[in-house]
Amino acid sequence: MTPPRARTWGRIGHTPVIRVRGRGSGRVSMAGMACYKPGERSRLIYAIREYRGRKGEPKGFVWRDFRDLIVRARIQLGGPIVLVWDNARIHLVPPLKAFFEASADWLTVFQLPTYAPDLNPQEGVWSLVKRDIGNLAAADLGQITRAVKRKLKQIQYRPHLLDGCLAGTDLIMDG
């Protein structure tokens, strides 16, 4: 997750300075699915991964992680899934395409245009998370992870926020 920029205030002539400790290495990656079904509350299913710069540790999500997230969504939602997928490079790898073909009886996949964040409701979710932690001066990577998890959990319990993310795309759902 790229650190968000946020505004603060200070007395005229005194630039606010925030001192943070730590090496500055590490990354928090998020993957998620905003789930919509006519007549039911919207759902958010997500996964978080920390990268601490250790040897052999993946920097982000790999195709297996996305496969596992989709399978977990199917179990939680209890039915077939229509997945609207952006064109991130990792989403287009052959093993993931093979998984989609093998799961065609319960999984339908549509690709968004090459660059269309305005059509992806999940981008609204990430915006809500980043806005919330914009002024966080974290002491370590674990504190950032906890803040991200706390915000995602709040969004899970407020389906109207997910509905707003879908409304922001101007897409409609036909039941």
mmCIF file of C-alpha atoms in Angstrom:
data_model
loop_
_atom_site.group_PDB
_atom_site.id
_atom_site.type_symbol
_atom_site.label_atom_id
_atom_site.label_comp_id
_atom_site.label_asym_id
_atom_site.label_seq_id
_atom_site.Cartn_x
_atom_site.Cartn_y
_atom_site.Cartn_z
ATOM 1 C CA MET A 1 0.000 0.000 0.000
ATOM 2 C CA THR A 2 1.463 3.336 -0.985
ATOM 3 C CA PRO A 3 1.511 5.776 1.928
ATOM 4 C CA PRO A 4 -1.344 8.228 1.558
ATOM 5 C CA ARG A 5 -0.831 11.961 1.738
ATOM 6 C CA ALA A 6 -2.978 13.959 4.074
ATOM 7 C CA ARG A 7 -3.168 17.536 5.228
ATOM 8 C CA THR A 8 -2.567 18.899 8.670
ATOM 9 C CA TRP A 9 -2.375 22.352 10.174
ATOM 10 C CA GLY A 10 0.204 24.342 12.052
ATOM 11 C CA ARG A 11 0.728 27.824 13.318
ATOM 12 C CA ILE A 12 1.797 30.323 10.698
ATOM 13 C CA GLY A 13 5.540 30.161 10.279
ATOM 14 C CA HIS A 14 5.880 26.814 12.098
ATOM 15 C CA THR A 15 5.940 23.821 9.772
ATOM 16 C CA PRO A 16 4.648 20.722 11.578
ATOM 17 C CA VAL A 17 7.300 17.998 11.779
ATOM 18 C CA ILE A 18 6.460 14.430 12.742
ATOM 19 C CA ARG A 19 9.349 12.217 13.746
ATOM 20 C CA VAL A 20 8.955 8.525 13.102
ATOM 21 C CA ARG A 21 11.284 5.706 13.901
ATOM 22 C CA GLY A 22 12.003 2.551 12.001
ATOM 23 C CA ARG A 23 13.935 1.607 8.903
ATOM 24 C CA GLY A 24 11.127 2.484 6.573
ATOM 25 C CA SER A 25 11.161 -0.969 5.039
ATOM 26 C CA GLY A 26 8.074 -3.027 4.741
ATOM 27 C CA ARG A 27 4.779 -3.001 2.954
ATOM 28 C CA VAL A 28 1.170 -3.822 3.679
ATOM 29 C CA SER A 29 -0.664 -5.329 0.700
ATOM 30 C CA MET A 30 -4.430 -5.762 0.505
ATOM 31 C CA ALA A 31 -6.654 -7.779 -1.790
ATOM 32 C CA GLY A 32 -10.387 -7.652 -1.556
ATOM 33 C CA MET A 33 -13.746 -8.292 -3.085
ATOM 34 C CA ALA A 34 -16.771 -6.047 -2.755
ATOM 35 C CA CYS A 35 -19.691 -8.477 -3.067
ATOM 36 C CA TYR A 36 -23.160 -7.425 -4.167
ATOM 37 C CA LYS A 37 -26.376 -9.413 -4.508
ATOM 38 C CA PRO A 38 -29.785 -7.842 -5.148
ATOM 39 C CA GLY A 39 -31.961 -7.962 -2.045
ATOM 40 C CA GLU A 40 -29.085 -8.743 0.338
ATOM 41 C CA ARG A 41 -26.576 -6.646 2.218
ATOM 42 C CA SER A 42 -23.274 -5.919 0.517
ATOM 43 C CA ARG A 43 -20.235 -7.825 1.763
ATOM 44 C CA LEU A 44 -16.499 -7.211 1.870
ATOM 45 C CA ILE A 45 -14.107 -10.151 1.775
ATOM 46 C CA TYR A 46 -10.423 -9.304 2.033
ATOM 47 C CA ALA A 47 -6.924 -10.535 2.784
ATOM 48 C CA ILE A 48 -3.898 -8.648 4.098
ATOM 49 C CA ARG A 49 -0.215 -9.471 3.744
ATOM 50 C CA GLU A 50 2.772 -7.851 5.404
ATOM 51 C CA TYR A 51 6.129 -7.726 3.673
ATOM 52 C CA ARG A 52 9.046 -7.113 6.012
ATOM 53 C CA GLY A 53 11.897 -7.528 3.525
ATOM 54 C CA ARG A 54 12.952 -10.991 4.629
ATOM 55 C CA LYS A 55 14.726 -13.274 2.203
ATOM 56 C CA GLY A 56 12.343 -15.474 0.228
ATOM 57 C CA GLU A 57 9.252 -13.617 1.451
ATOM 58 C CA PRO A 58 6.857 -12.593 -1.343
ATOM 59 C CA LYS A 59 6.456 -8.813 -1.670
ATOM 60 C CA GLY A 60 2.767 -9.035 -2.417
ATOM 61 C CA PHE A 61 0.042 -11.407 -3.381
ATOM 62 C CA VAL A 62 0.719 -14.284 -5.757
ATOM 63 C CA TRP A 63 -1.851 -16.011 -7.958
ATOM 64 C CA ARG A 64 -2.539 -18.691 -5.313
ATOM 65 C CA ASP A 65 -3.585 -16.003 -2.845
ATOM 66 C CA PHE A 66 -6.153 -14.647 -5.307
ATOM 67 C CA ARG A 67 -7.407 -18.173 -6.019
ATOM 68 C CA ASP A 68 -7.788 -18.808 -2.271
ATOM 69 C CA LEU A 69 -9.631 -15.504 -1.806
ATOM 70 C CA ILE A 70 -12.104 -16.414 -4.550
ATOM 71 C CA VAL A 71 -12.653 -19.888 -3.076
ATOM 72 C CA ARG A 72 -13.152 -18.368 0.381
ATOM 73 C CA ALA A 73 -15.698 -15.950 -1.108
ATOM 74 C CA ARG A 74 -17.609 -18.841 -2.661
ATOM 75 C CA ILE A 75 -17.733 -20.641 0.683
ATOM 76 C CA GLN A 76 -18.855 -17.522 2.569
ATOM 77 C CA LEU A 77 -21.414 -16.439 -0.025
ATOM 78 C CA GLY A 78 -22.714 -19.951 -0.657
ATOM 79 C CA GLY A 79 -23.293 -19.769 -4.366
ATOM 80 C CA PRO A 80 -21.980 -19.002 -7.809
ATOM 81 C CA ILE A 81 -19.839 -15.895 -8.291
ATOM 82 C CA VAL A 82 -19.630 -13.336 -11.076
ATOM 83 C CA LEU A 83 -16.184 -11.786 -10.740
ATOM 84 C CA VAL A 84 -15.522 -8.392 -12.293
ATOM 85 C CA TRP A 85 -11.747 -8.286 -12.446
ATOM 86 C CA ASP A 86 -9.342 -5.496 -13.303
ATOM 87 C CA ASN A 87 -6.421 -6.083 -15.627
ATOM 88 C CA ALA A 88 -3.609 -6.158 -13.085
ATOM 89 C CA ARG A 89 -0.750 -8.249 -14.445
ATOM 90 C CA ILE A 90 -1.052 -10.838 -11.661
ATOM 91 C CA HIS A 91 -4.743 -11.348 -12.560
ATOM 92 C CA LEU A 92 -3.793 -12.466 -16.060
ATOM 93 C CA VAL A 93 -1.264 -15.226 -15.303
ATOM 94 C CA PRO A 94 -1.868 -18.654 -16.918
ATOM 95 C CA PRO A 95 -2.385 -20.614 -13.645
ATOM 96 C CA LEU A 96 -5.178 -18.227 -12.623
ATOM 97 C CA LYS A 97 -6.780 -18.490 -16.069
ATOM 98 C CA ALA A 98 -6.626 -22.288 -15.754
ATOM 99 C CA PHE A 99 -8.345 -22.025 -12.360
ATOM 100 C CA PHE A 100 -11.097 -19.893 -13.928
ATOM 101 C CA GLU A 101 -11.637 -22.471 -16.667
ATOM 102 C CA ALA A 102 -11.710 -25.350 -14.168
ATOM 103 C CA SER A 103 -14.256 -23.458 -12.027
ATOM 104 C CA ALA A 104 -16.524 -22.372 -14.873
ATOM 105 C CA ASP A 105 -19.524 -24.175 -13.337
ATOM 106 C CA TRP A 106 -19.637 -21.676 -10.415
ATOM 107 C CA LEU A 107 -17.377 -18.799 -11.520
ATOM 108 C CA THR A 108 -17.967 -16.296 -14.325
ATOM 109 C CA VAL A 109 -15.194 -13.768 -14.936
ATOM 110 C CA PHE A 110 -15.467 -10.405 -16.707
ATOM 111 C CA GLN A 111 -12.408 -8.248 -17.330
ATOM 112 C CA LEU A 112 -12.608 -4.493 -16.887
ATOM 113 C CA PRO A 113 -10.985 -2.332 -19.565
ATOM 114 C CA THR A 114 -7.216 -1.896 -19.338
ATOM 115 C CA TYR A 115 -7.225 1.118 -17.026
ATOM 116 C CA ALA A 116 -10.606 1.802 -15.474
ATOM 117 C CA PRO A 117 -10.384 2.422 -11.714
ATOM 118 C CA ASP A 118 -13.557 4.500 -12.000
ATOM 119 C CA LEU A 119 -15.460 1.281 -12.866
ATOM 120 C CA ASN A 120 -14.033 -0.747 -9.966
ATOM 121 C CA PRO A 121 -15.970 -0.406 -6.671
ATOM 122 C CA GLN A 122 -13.042 -1.938 -4.785
ATOM 123 C CA GLU A 123 -11.012 1.200 -5.545
ATOM 124 C CA GLY A 124 -13.549 3.110 -3.433
ATOM 125 C CA VAL A 125 -12.889 0.733 -0.554
ATOM 126 C CA TRP A 126 -9.128 1.292 -0.797
ATOM 127 C CA SER A 127 -9.768 5.034 -0.883
ATOM 128 C CA LEU A 128 -11.753 4.816 2.362
ATOM 129 C CA VAL A 129 -8.951 2.857 4.028
ATOM 130 C CA LYS A 130 -6.204 5.207 2.868
ATOM 131 C CA ARG A 131 -8.173 8.291 3.882
ATOM 132 C CA ASP A 132 -8.552 6.905 7.386
ATOM 133 C CA ILE A 133 -4.839 6.273 7.915
ATOM 134 C CA GLY A 134 -3.607 9.392 6.115
ATOM 135 C CA ASN A 135 -2.269 11.109 9.242
ATOM 136 C CA LEU A 136 -1.122 7.968 11.045
ATOM 137 C CA ALA A 137 2.453 8.270 12.264
ATOM 138 C CA ALA A 138 3.091 4.571 12.792
ATOM 139 C CA ALA A 139 5.931 3.364 14.964
ATOM 140 C CA ASP A 140 6.200 0.093 13.067
ATOM 141 C CA LEU A 141 4.665 -1.956 10.282
ATOM 142 C CA GLY A 142 2.444 -3.850 12.725
ATOM 143 C CA GLN A 143 0.715 -0.631 13.723
ATOM 144 C CA ILE A 144 -0.107 0.132 10.094
ATOM 145 C CA THR A 145 -1.432 -3.396 9.626
ATOM 146 C CA ARG A 146 -3.637 -3.096 12.712
ATOM 147 C CA ALA A 147 -5.015 0.252 11.509
ATOM 148 C CA VAL A 148 -5.791 -1.189 8.063
ATOM 149 C CA LYS A 149 -7.493 -4.268 9.556
ATOM 150 C CA ARG A 150 -9.527 -2.095 11.925
ATOM 151 C CA LYS A 151 -10.762 0.108 9.063
ATOM 152 C CA LEU A 152 -11.592 -2.872 6.827
ATOM 153 C CA LYS A 153 -13.521 -4.467 9.699
ATOM 154 C CA GLN A 154 -15.477 -1.215 10.144
ATOM 155 C CA ILE A 155 -16.319 -1.188 6.446
ATOM 156 C CA GLN A 156 -17.491 -4.823 6.673
ATOM 157 C CA TYR A 157 -20.065 -3.838 9.282
ATOM 158 C CA ARG A 158 -21.300 -0.835 7.296
ATOM 159 C CA PRO A 159 -22.755 -2.193 4.055
ATOM 160 C CA HIS A 160 -23.981 1.282 3.066
ATOM 161 C CA LEU A 161 -20.310 2.235 2.525
ATOM 162 C CA LEU A 162 -19.914 -0.640 0.052
ATOM 163 C CA ASP A 163 -23.149 0.400 -1.642
ATOM 164 C CA GLY A 164 -21.678 3.901 -1.973
ATOM 165 C CA CYS A 165 -18.545 2.459 -3.595
ATOM 166 C CA LEU A 166 -20.730 0.720 -6.191
ATOM 167 C CA ALA A 167 -22.818 3.868 -6.724
ATOM 168 C CA GLY A 168 -19.606 5.827 -7.323
ATOM 169 C CA THR A 169 -18.897 3.664 -10.403
ATOM 170 C CA ASP A 170 -22.287 4.466 -12.012
ATOM 171 C CA LEU A 171 -22.655 0.730 -12.691
ATOM 172 C CA ILE A 172 -26.041 -0.869 -12.122
ATOM 173 C CA MET A 173 -26.981 -4.351 -11.000
ATOM 174 C CA ASP A 174 -29.855 -6.185 -12.590
ATOM 175 C CA GLY A 175 -31.270 -8.867 -10.326
#
